[in-house]
Short mmCIF file of C-alpha atoms in Angstrom, two decimals:
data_model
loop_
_atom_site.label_atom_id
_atom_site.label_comp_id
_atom_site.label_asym_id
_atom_site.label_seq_id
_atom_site.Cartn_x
_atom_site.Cartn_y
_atom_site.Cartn_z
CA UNK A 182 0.11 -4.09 -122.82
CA UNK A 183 -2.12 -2.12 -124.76
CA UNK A 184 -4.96 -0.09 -123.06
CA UNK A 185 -8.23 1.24 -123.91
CA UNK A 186 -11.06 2.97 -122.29
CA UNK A 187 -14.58 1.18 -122.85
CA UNK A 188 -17.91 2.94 -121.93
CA UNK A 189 -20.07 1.46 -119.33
CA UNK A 190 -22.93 0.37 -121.23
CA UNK A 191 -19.97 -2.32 -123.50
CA UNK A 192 -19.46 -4.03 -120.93
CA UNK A 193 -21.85 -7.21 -120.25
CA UNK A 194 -20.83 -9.79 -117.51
CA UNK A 195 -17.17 -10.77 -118.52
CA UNK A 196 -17.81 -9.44 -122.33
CA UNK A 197 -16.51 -6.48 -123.29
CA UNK A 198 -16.98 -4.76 -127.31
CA UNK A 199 -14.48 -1.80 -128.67
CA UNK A 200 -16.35 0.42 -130.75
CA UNK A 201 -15.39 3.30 -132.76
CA UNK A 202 -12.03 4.36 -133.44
CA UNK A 203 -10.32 1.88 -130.72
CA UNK A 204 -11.41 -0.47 -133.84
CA UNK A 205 -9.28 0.83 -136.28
CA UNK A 206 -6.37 1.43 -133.69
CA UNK A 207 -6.53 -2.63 -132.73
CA UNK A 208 -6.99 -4.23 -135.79
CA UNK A 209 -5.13 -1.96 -138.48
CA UNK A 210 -2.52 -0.14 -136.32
CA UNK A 211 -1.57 -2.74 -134.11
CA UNK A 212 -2.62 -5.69 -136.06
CA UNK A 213 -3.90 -7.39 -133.04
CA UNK A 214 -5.54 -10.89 -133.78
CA UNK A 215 -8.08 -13.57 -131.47
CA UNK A 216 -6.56 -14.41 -128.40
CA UNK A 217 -4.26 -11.26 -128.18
CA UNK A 218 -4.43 -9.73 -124.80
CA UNK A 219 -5.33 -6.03 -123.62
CA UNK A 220 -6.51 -3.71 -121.49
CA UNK A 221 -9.95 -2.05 -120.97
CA UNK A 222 -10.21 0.07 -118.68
CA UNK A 223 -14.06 0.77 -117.15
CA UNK A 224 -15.33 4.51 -116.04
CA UNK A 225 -15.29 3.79 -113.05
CA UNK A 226 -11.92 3.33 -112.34
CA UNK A 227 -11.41 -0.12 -112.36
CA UNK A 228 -9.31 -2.12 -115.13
CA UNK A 229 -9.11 -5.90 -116.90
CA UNK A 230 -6.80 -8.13 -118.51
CA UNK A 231 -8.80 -9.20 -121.63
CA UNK A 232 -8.88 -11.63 -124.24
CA UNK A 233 -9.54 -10.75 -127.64
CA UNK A 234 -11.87 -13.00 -129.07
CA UNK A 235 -12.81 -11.41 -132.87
CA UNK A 236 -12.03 -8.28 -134.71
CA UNK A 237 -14.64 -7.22 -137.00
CA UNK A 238 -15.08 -4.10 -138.68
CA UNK A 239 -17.29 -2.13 -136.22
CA UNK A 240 -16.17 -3.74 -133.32
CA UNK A 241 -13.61 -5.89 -131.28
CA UNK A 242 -14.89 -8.67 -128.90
CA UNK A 243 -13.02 -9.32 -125.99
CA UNK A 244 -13.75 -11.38 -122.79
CA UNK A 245 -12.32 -10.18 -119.37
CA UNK A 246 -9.46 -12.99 -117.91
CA UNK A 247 -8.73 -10.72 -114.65
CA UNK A 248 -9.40 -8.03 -113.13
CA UNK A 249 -6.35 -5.54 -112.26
CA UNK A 250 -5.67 -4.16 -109.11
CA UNK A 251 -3.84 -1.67 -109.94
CA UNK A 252 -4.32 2.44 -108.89
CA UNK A 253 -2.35 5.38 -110.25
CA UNK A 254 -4.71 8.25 -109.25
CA UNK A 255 -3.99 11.31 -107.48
CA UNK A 256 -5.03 10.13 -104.02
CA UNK A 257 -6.70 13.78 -104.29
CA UNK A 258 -9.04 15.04 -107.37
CA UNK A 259 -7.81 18.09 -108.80
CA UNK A 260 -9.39 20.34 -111.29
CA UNK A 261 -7.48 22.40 -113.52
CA UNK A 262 -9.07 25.87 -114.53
CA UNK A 263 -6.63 27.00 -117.31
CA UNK A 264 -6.71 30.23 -118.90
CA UNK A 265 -7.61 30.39 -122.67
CA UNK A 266 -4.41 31.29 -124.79
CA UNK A 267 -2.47 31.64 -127.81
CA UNK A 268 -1.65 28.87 -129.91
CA UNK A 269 -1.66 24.98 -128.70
CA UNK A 270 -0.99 26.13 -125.29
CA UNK A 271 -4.86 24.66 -124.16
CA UNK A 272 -3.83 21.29 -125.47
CA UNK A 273 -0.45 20.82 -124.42
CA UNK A 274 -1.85 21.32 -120.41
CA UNK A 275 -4.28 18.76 -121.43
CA UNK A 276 -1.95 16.45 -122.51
CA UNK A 277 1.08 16.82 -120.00
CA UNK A 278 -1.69 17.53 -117.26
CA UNK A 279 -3.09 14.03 -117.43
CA UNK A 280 -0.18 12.46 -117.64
CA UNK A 281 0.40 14.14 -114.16
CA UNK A 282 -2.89 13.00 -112.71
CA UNK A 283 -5.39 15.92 -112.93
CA UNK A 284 -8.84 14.93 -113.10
CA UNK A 285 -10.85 17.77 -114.83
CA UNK A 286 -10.00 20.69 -116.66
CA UNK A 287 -12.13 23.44 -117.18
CA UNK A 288 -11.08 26.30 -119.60
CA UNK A 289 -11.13 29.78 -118.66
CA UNK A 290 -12.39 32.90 -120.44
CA UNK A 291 -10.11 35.23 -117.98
CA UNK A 292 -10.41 38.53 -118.42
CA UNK A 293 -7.01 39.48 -120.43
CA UNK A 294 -7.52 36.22 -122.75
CA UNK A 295 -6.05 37.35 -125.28
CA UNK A 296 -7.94 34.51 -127.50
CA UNK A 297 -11.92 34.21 -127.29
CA UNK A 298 -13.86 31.25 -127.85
CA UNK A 299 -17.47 31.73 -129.45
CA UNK A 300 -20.24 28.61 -129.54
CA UNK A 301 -19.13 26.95 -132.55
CA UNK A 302 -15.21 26.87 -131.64
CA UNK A 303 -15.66 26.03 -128.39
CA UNK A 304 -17.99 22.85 -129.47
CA UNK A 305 -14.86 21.82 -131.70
CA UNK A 306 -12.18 22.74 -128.76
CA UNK A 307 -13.94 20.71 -126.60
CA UNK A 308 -14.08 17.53 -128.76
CA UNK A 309 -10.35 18.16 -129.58
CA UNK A 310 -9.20 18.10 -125.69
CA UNK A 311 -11.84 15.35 -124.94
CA UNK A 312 -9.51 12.93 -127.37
CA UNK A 313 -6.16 14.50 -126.57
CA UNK A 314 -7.53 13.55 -122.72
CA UNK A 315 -8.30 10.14 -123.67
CA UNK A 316 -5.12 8.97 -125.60
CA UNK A 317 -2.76 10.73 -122.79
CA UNK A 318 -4.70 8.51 -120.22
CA UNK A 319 -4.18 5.17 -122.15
CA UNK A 320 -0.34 6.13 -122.80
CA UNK A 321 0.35 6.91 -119.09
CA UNK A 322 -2.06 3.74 -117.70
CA UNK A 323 -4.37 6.64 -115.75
CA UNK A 324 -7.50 4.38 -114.32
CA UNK A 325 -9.79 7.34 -115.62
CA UNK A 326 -9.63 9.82 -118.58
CA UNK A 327 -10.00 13.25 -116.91
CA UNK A 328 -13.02 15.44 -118.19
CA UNK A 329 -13.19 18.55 -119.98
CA UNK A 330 -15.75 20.88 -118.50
CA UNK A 331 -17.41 23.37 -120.85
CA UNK A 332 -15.77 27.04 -121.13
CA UNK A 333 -16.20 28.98 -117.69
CA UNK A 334 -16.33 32.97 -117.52
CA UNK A 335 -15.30 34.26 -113.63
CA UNK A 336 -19.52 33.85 -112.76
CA UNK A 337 -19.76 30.73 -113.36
CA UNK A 338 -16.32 29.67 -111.95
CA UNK A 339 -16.88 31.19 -108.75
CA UNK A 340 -20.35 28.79 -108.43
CA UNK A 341 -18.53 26.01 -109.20
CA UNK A 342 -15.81 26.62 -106.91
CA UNK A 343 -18.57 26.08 -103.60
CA UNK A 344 -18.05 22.52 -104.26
CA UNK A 345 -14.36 21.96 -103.54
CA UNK A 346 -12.43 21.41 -100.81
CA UNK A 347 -9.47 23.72 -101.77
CA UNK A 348 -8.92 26.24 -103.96
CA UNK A 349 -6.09 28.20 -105.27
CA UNK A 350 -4.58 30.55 -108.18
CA UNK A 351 -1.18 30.98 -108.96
CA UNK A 352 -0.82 34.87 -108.79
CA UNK A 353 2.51 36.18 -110.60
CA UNK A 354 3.00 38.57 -107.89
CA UNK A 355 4.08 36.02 -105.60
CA UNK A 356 6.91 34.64 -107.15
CA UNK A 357 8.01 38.26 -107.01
CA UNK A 358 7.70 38.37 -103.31
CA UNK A 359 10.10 36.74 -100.57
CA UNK A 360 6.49 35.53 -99.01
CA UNK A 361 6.75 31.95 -99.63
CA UNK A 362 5.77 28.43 -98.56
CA UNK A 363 2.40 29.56 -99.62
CA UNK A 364 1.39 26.47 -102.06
CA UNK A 365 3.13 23.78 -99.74
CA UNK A 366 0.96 25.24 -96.19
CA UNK A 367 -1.76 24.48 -98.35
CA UNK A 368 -0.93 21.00 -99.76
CA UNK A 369 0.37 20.09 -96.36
CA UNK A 370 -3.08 20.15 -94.94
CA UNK A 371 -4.54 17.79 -97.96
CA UNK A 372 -5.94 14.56 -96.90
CA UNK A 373 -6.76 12.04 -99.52
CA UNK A 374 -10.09 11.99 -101.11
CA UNK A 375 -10.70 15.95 -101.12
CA UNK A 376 -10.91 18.03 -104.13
CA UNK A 377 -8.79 20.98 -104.99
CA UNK A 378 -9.89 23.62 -107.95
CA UNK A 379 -6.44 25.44 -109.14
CA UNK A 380 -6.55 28.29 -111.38
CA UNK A 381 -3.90 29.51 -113.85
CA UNK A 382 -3.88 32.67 -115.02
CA UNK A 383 -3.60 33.82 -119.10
CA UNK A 384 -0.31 35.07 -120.42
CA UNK A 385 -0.91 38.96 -119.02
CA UNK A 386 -1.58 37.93 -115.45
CA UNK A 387 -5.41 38.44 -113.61
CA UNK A 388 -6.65 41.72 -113.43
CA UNK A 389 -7.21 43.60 -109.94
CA UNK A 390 -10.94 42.57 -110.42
CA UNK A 391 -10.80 39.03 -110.57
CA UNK A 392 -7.90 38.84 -107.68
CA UNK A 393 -10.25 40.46 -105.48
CA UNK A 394 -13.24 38.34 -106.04
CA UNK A 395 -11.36 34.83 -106.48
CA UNK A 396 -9.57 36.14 -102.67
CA UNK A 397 -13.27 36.90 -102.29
CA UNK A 398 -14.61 33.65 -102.52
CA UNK A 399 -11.79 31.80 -100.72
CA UNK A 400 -9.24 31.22 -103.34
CA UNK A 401 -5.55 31.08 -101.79
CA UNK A 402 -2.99 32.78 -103.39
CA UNK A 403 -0.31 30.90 -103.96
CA UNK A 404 3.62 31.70 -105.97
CA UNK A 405 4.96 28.32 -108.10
CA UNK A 406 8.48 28.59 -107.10
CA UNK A 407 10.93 31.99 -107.58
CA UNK A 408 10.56 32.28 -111.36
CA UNK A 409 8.16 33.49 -113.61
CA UNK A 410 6.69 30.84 -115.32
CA UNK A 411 4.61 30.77 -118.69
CA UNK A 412 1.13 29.80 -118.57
CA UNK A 413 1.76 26.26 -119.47
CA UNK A 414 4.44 25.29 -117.75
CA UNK A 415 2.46 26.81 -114.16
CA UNK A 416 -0.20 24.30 -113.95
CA UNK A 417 2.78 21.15 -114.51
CA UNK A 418 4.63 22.73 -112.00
CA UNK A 419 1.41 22.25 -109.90
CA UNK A 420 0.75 19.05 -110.77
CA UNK A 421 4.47 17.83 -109.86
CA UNK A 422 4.52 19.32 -106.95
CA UNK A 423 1.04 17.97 -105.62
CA UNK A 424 2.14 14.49 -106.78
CA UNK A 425 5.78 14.84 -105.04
CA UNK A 426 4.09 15.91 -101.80
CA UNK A 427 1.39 13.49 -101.59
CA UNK A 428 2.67 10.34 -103.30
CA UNK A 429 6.69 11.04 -102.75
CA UNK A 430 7.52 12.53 -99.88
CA UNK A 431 4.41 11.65 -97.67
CA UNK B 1304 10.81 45.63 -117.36
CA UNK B 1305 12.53 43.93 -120.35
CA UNK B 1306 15.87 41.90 -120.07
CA UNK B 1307 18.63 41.11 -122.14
CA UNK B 1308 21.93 38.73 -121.61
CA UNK B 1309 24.94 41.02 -122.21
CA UNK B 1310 28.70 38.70 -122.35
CA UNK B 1311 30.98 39.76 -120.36
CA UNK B 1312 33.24 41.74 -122.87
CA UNK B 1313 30.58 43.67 -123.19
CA UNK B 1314 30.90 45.54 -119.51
CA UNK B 1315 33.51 48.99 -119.25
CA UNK B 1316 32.45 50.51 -115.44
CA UNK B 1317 28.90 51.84 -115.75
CA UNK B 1318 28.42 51.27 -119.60
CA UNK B 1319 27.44 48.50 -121.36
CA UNK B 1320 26.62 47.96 -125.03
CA UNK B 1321 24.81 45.63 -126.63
CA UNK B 1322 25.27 43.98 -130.16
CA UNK B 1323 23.51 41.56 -132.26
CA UNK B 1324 20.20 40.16 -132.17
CA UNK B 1325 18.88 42.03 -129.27
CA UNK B 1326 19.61 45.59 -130.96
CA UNK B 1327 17.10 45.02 -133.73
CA UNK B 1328 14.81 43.47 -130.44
CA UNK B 1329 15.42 46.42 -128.50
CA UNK B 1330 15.40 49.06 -131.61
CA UNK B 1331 12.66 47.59 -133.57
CA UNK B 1332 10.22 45.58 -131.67
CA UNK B 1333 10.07 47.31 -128.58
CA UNK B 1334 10.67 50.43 -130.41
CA UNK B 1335 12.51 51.88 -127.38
CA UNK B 1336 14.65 55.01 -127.44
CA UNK B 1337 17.07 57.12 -125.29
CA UNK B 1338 16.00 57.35 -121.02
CA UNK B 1339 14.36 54.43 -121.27
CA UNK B 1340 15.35 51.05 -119.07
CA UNK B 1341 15.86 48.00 -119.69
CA UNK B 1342 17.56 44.99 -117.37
CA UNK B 1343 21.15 43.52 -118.47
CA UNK B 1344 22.36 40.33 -117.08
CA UNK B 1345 26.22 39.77 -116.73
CA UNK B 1346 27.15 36.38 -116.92
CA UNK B 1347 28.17 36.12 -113.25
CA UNK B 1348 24.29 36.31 -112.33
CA UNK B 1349 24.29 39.45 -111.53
CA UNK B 1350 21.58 41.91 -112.86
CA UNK B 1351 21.49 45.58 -113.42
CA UNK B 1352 18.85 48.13 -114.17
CA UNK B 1353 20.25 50.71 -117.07
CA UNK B 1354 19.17 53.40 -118.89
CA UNK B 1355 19.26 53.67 -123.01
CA UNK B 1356 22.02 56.07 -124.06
CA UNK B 1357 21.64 55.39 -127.64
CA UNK B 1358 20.19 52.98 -129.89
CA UNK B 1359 22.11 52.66 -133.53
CA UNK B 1360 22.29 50.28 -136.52
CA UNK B 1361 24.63 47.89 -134.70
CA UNK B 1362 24.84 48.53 -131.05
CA UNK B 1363 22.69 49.89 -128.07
CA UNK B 1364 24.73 52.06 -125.47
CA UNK B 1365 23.25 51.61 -121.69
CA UNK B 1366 24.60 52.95 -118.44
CA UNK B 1367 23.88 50.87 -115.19
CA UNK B 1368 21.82 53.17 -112.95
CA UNK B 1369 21.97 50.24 -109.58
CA UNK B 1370 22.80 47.02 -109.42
CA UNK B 1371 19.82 44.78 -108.24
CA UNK B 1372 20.06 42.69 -105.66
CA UNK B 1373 18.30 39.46 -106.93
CA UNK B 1374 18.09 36.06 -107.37
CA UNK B 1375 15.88 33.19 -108.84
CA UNK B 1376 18.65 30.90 -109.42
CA UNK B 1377 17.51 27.00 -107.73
CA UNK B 1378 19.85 26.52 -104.36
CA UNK B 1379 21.53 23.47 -106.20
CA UNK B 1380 22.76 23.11 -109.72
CA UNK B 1381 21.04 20.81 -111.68
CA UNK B 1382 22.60 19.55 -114.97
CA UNK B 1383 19.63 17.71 -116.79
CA UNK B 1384 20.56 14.40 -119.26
CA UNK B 1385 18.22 14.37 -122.05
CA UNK B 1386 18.08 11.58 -124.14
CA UNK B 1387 17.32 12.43 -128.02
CA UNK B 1388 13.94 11.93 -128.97
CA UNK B 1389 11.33 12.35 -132.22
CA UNK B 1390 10.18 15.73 -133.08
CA UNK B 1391 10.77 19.11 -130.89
CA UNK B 1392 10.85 17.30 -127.37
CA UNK B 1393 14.45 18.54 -126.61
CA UNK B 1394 13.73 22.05 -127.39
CA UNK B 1395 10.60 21.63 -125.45
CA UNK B 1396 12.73 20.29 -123.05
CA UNK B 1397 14.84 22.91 -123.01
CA UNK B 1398 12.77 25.76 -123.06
CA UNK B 1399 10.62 24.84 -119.77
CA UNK B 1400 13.18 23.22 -118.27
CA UNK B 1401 14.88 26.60 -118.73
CA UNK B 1402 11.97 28.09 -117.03
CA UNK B 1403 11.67 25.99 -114.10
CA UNK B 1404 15.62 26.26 -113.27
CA UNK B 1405 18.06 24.08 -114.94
CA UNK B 1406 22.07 24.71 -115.03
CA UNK B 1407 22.98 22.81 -117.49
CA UNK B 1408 21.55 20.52 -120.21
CA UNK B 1409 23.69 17.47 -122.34
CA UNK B 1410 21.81 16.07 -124.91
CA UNK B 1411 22.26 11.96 -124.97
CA UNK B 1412 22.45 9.90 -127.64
CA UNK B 1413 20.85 6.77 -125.72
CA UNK B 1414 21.22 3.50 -126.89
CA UNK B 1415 17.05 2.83 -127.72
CA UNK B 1416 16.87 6.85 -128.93
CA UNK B 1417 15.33 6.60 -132.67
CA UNK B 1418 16.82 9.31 -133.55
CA UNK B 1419 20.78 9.82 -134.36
CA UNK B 1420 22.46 13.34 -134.32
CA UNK B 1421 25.72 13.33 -137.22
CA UNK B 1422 28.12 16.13 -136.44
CA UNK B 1423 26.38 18.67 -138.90
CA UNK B 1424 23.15 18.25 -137.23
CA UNK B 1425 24.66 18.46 -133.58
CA UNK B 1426 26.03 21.87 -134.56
CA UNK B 1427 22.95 22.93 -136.02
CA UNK B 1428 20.80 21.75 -132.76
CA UNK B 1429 23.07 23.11 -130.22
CA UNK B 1430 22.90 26.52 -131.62
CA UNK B 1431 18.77 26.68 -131.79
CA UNK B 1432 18.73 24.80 -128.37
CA UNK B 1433 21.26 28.17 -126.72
CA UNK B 1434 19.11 30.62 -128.54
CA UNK B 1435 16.04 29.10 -126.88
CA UNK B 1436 17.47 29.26 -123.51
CA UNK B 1437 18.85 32.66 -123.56
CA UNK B 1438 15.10 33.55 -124.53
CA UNK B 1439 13.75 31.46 -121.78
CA UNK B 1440 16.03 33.06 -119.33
CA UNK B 1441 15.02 36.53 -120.50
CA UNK B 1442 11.48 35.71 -120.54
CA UNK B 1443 11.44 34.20 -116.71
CA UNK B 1444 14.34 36.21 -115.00
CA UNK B 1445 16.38 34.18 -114.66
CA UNK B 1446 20.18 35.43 -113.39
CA UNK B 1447 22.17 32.52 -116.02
CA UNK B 1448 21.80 31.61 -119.02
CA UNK B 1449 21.32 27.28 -118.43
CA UNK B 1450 24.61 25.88 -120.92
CA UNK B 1451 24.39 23.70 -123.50
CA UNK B 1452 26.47 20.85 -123.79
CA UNK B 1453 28.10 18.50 -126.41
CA UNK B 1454 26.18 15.74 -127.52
CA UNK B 1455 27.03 12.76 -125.10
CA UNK B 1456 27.29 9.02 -125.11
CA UNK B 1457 27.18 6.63 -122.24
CA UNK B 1458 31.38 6.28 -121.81
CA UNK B 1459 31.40 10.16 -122.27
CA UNK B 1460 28.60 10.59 -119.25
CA UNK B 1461 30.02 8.31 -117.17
CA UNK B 1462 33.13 10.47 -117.10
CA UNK B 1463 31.39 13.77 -116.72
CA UNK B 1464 29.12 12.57 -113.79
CA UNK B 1465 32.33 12.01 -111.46
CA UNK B 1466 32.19 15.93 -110.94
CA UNK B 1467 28.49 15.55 -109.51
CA UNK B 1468 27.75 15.39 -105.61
CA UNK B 1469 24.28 13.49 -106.87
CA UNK B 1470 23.59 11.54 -109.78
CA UNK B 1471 20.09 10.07 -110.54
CA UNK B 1472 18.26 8.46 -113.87
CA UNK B 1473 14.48 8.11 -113.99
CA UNK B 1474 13.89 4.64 -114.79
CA UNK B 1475 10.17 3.88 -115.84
CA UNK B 1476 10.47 0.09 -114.27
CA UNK B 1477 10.23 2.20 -110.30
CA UNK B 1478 6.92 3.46 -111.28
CA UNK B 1479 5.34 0.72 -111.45
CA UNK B 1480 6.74 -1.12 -107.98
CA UNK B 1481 5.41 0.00 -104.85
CA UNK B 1482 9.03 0.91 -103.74
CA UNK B 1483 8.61 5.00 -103.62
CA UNK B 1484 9.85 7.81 -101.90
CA UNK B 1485 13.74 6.75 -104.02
CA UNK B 1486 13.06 10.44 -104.98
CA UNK B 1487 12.59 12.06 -102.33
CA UNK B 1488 14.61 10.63 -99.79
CA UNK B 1489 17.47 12.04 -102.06
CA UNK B 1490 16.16 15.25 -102.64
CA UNK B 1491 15.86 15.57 -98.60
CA UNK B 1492 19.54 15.10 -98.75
CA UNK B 1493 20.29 17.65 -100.95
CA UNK B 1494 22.32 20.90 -99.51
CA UNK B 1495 22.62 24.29 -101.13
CA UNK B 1496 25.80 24.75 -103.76
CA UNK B 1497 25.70 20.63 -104.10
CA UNK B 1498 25.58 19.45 -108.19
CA UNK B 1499 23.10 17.00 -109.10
CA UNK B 1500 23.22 14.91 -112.60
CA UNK B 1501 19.43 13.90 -113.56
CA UNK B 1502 19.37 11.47 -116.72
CA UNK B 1503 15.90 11.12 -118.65
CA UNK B 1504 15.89 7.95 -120.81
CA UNK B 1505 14.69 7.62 -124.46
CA UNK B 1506 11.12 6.80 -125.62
CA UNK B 1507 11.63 3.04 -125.29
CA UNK B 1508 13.11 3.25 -121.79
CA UNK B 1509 17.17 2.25 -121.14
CA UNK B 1510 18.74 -0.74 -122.06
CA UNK B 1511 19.99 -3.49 -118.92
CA UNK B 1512 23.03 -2.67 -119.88
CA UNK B 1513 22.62 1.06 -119.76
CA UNK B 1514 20.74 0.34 -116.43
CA UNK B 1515 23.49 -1.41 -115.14
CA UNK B 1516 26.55 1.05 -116.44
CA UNK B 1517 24.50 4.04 -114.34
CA UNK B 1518 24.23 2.27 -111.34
CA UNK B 1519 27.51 0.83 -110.95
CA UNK B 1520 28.57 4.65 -111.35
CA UNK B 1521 26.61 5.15 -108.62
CA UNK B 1522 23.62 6.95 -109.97
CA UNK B 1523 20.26 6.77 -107.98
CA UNK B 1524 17.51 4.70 -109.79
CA UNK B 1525 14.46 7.15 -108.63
CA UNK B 1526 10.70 7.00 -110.05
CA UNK B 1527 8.87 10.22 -110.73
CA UNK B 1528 5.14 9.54 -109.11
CA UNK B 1529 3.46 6.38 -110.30
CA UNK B 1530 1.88 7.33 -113.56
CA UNK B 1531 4.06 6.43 -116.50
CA UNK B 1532 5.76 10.04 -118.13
CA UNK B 1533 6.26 11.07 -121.81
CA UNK B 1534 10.30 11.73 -121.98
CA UNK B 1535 9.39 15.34 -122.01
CA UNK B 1536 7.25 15.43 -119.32
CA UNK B 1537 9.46 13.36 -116.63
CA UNK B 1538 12.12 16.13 -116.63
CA UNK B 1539 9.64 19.22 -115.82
CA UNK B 1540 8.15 16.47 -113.08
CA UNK B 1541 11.87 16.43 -111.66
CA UNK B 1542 12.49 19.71 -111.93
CA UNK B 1543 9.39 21.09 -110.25
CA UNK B 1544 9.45 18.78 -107.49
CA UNK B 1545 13.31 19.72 -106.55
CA UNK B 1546 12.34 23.58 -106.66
CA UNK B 1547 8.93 22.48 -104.36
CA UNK B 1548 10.91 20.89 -101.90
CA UNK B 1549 14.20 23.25 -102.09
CA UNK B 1550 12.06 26.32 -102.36
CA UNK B 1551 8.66 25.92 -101.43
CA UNK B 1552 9.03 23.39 -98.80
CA UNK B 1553 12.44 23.78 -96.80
#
């Protein structure tokens, strides 16, 4: 069944109105008429069965049959801080890291970004990711859509970070080292409902300065398996692996 | 330090010489010259660091200054099924799966895949899908190049998979029961030098009958966490959770 997110303030008792491009999607893409069924998915987590009951051209109508039980989020909240770099790299993380149940990403102006973001491009990034977000979370049936966080320099990352429970960055140097078991100590001792801030780092590793403060301020160092892996395939590797641990193996 | 895959042939005691692509790579974009070193790879996985002797039109001369005692290779072989798919996803595929491991990959022509490979297009694939692994493999150490195999169909895999110690397919239907852990209570299993055979289905999922063919051969039905995958995404998810628990975890 199809699935959409609806913001809080469209949904009234057991009505529920789809406004904006959700609009188009039902009643020109899918060609969905009165008494169709769907999805809508609230921000807080929860989701409904609903009825359609008229497609106009601003808005769908629905009314809600059922409430789902239903839960596919990590049972902890992780936050993705991913490194600004060439290309589509930013969006691809976005997209495959929902999928994989991350609940926030925050890009990162590290210090060997190749690629800088000024005002005005990181306004349009931001919207871009925000709707990437969104459709990944309706494919894959997330409960939420994860939220993009506005660009972070090492500052304001390291203020942010006091709020977490855990946090790591993968560091290239340690999937050169025999020293491992580093990332799975560290998701061993996870218990569900804490939060864990992960950074990856851009395509020419972190420089001396920002290992030392990130070690600094509590960050664990951690190596994603043997190989050296490109700066968008870390953070899935992550993701996996968090997911196989906690809602796999466990 | 850069690497390059040198065949076999290619070996006489301490030299080696390299032809083809990699000359005008090693000539022209790196711009290196006599004394300086590069890594070669021999086929059999192992690895040596050797110095330029010469760089000309058509071949670089290297001597092997020590052998290097390394390896990133995963403790079992995994040969990964992908079923063909719209767009780039296979060389996606390919490349980070690559990255994060693989032995082997057989493209599969499933029986929902939209898309059909003719002979002339096979050809064509399977060449840009090797050149994108030998990159891969350069780009994240890895001892082997992963193989690329003939396109496959069902009778064709059936027959192959009888040389596997573990065969699996990720069927979307397991992520949405309650009935988990099917992955990793085979992954615990798992001992080093054992084969496994991972099939990824097509966009709209297998077919009962596929369903049925694969388990009657005695492949494992496993889901990969709960959240529904993109067919390019559910092989990294494998792949990264096998390397967690084989090499983080163990």
């Amino acid at each position: 069944m199809q699935r959409y997110f609806v913001e809080a303030d469209n949904w009234q008792g057991d009505k529920v109105f789809i406004q904006g491009e959700d609009v188009h999607h039902i009643g020109r893409v899918m060609r969905m008429l009165p008494n169709d069924e769907i999805i809508c998915n609230h921000p807080s987590g929860n989701a409904a069965r609903c009825q359609i009951v008229s497609v106009e051209k601003e808005a769908v109508h629905c009314r809600v049959v059922e409430w789902l039980e239903e839960n596919v989020e990590l049972p902890i909240e992780i936050t993705l801080v991913q490194s600004l770099g060439k290309g589509d790299k930013l969006e691809t993380v976005v997209q495959k890291g929902t999928e994989l149940g991350a609940s926030r990403f925050i890009p990162y102006q590290a210090e060997r970004s190749v690629v800088k973001w000024d005002k005005k491009k990181a306004d349009k990034k931001i919207s871009r990711l925000e709707k990437i977000a969104k459709e990944a979370s309706e494919q894959c049936h997330r409960n939420k859509v994860p939220e993009i966080e506005a660009l972070h320099g090492l500052d304001k990352l390291l203020q942010t970070s006091k709020q977490y429970t855990w946090k790591l960055f993968a560091h290239e140097d340690e999937a050169k080292r025999d020293e491992y078991k580093s990332l799975s100590n560290l998701v061993g001792r996870m218990e569900p409902g804490e939060s864990l801030l992960a950074v990856i780092g851009p395509e020419g590793g972190f420089s001396a300065s920002e290992v030392l403060k990130l070690s600094e301020a509590g960050f664990h160092s951690v190596r994603l398996g043997p190989r050296i892996l490109r700066m968008e395939t870390a953070p899935l590797y992550l993701l996996a692996s968090i997911s196989y641990h906690l809602e796999e193996l466990r």
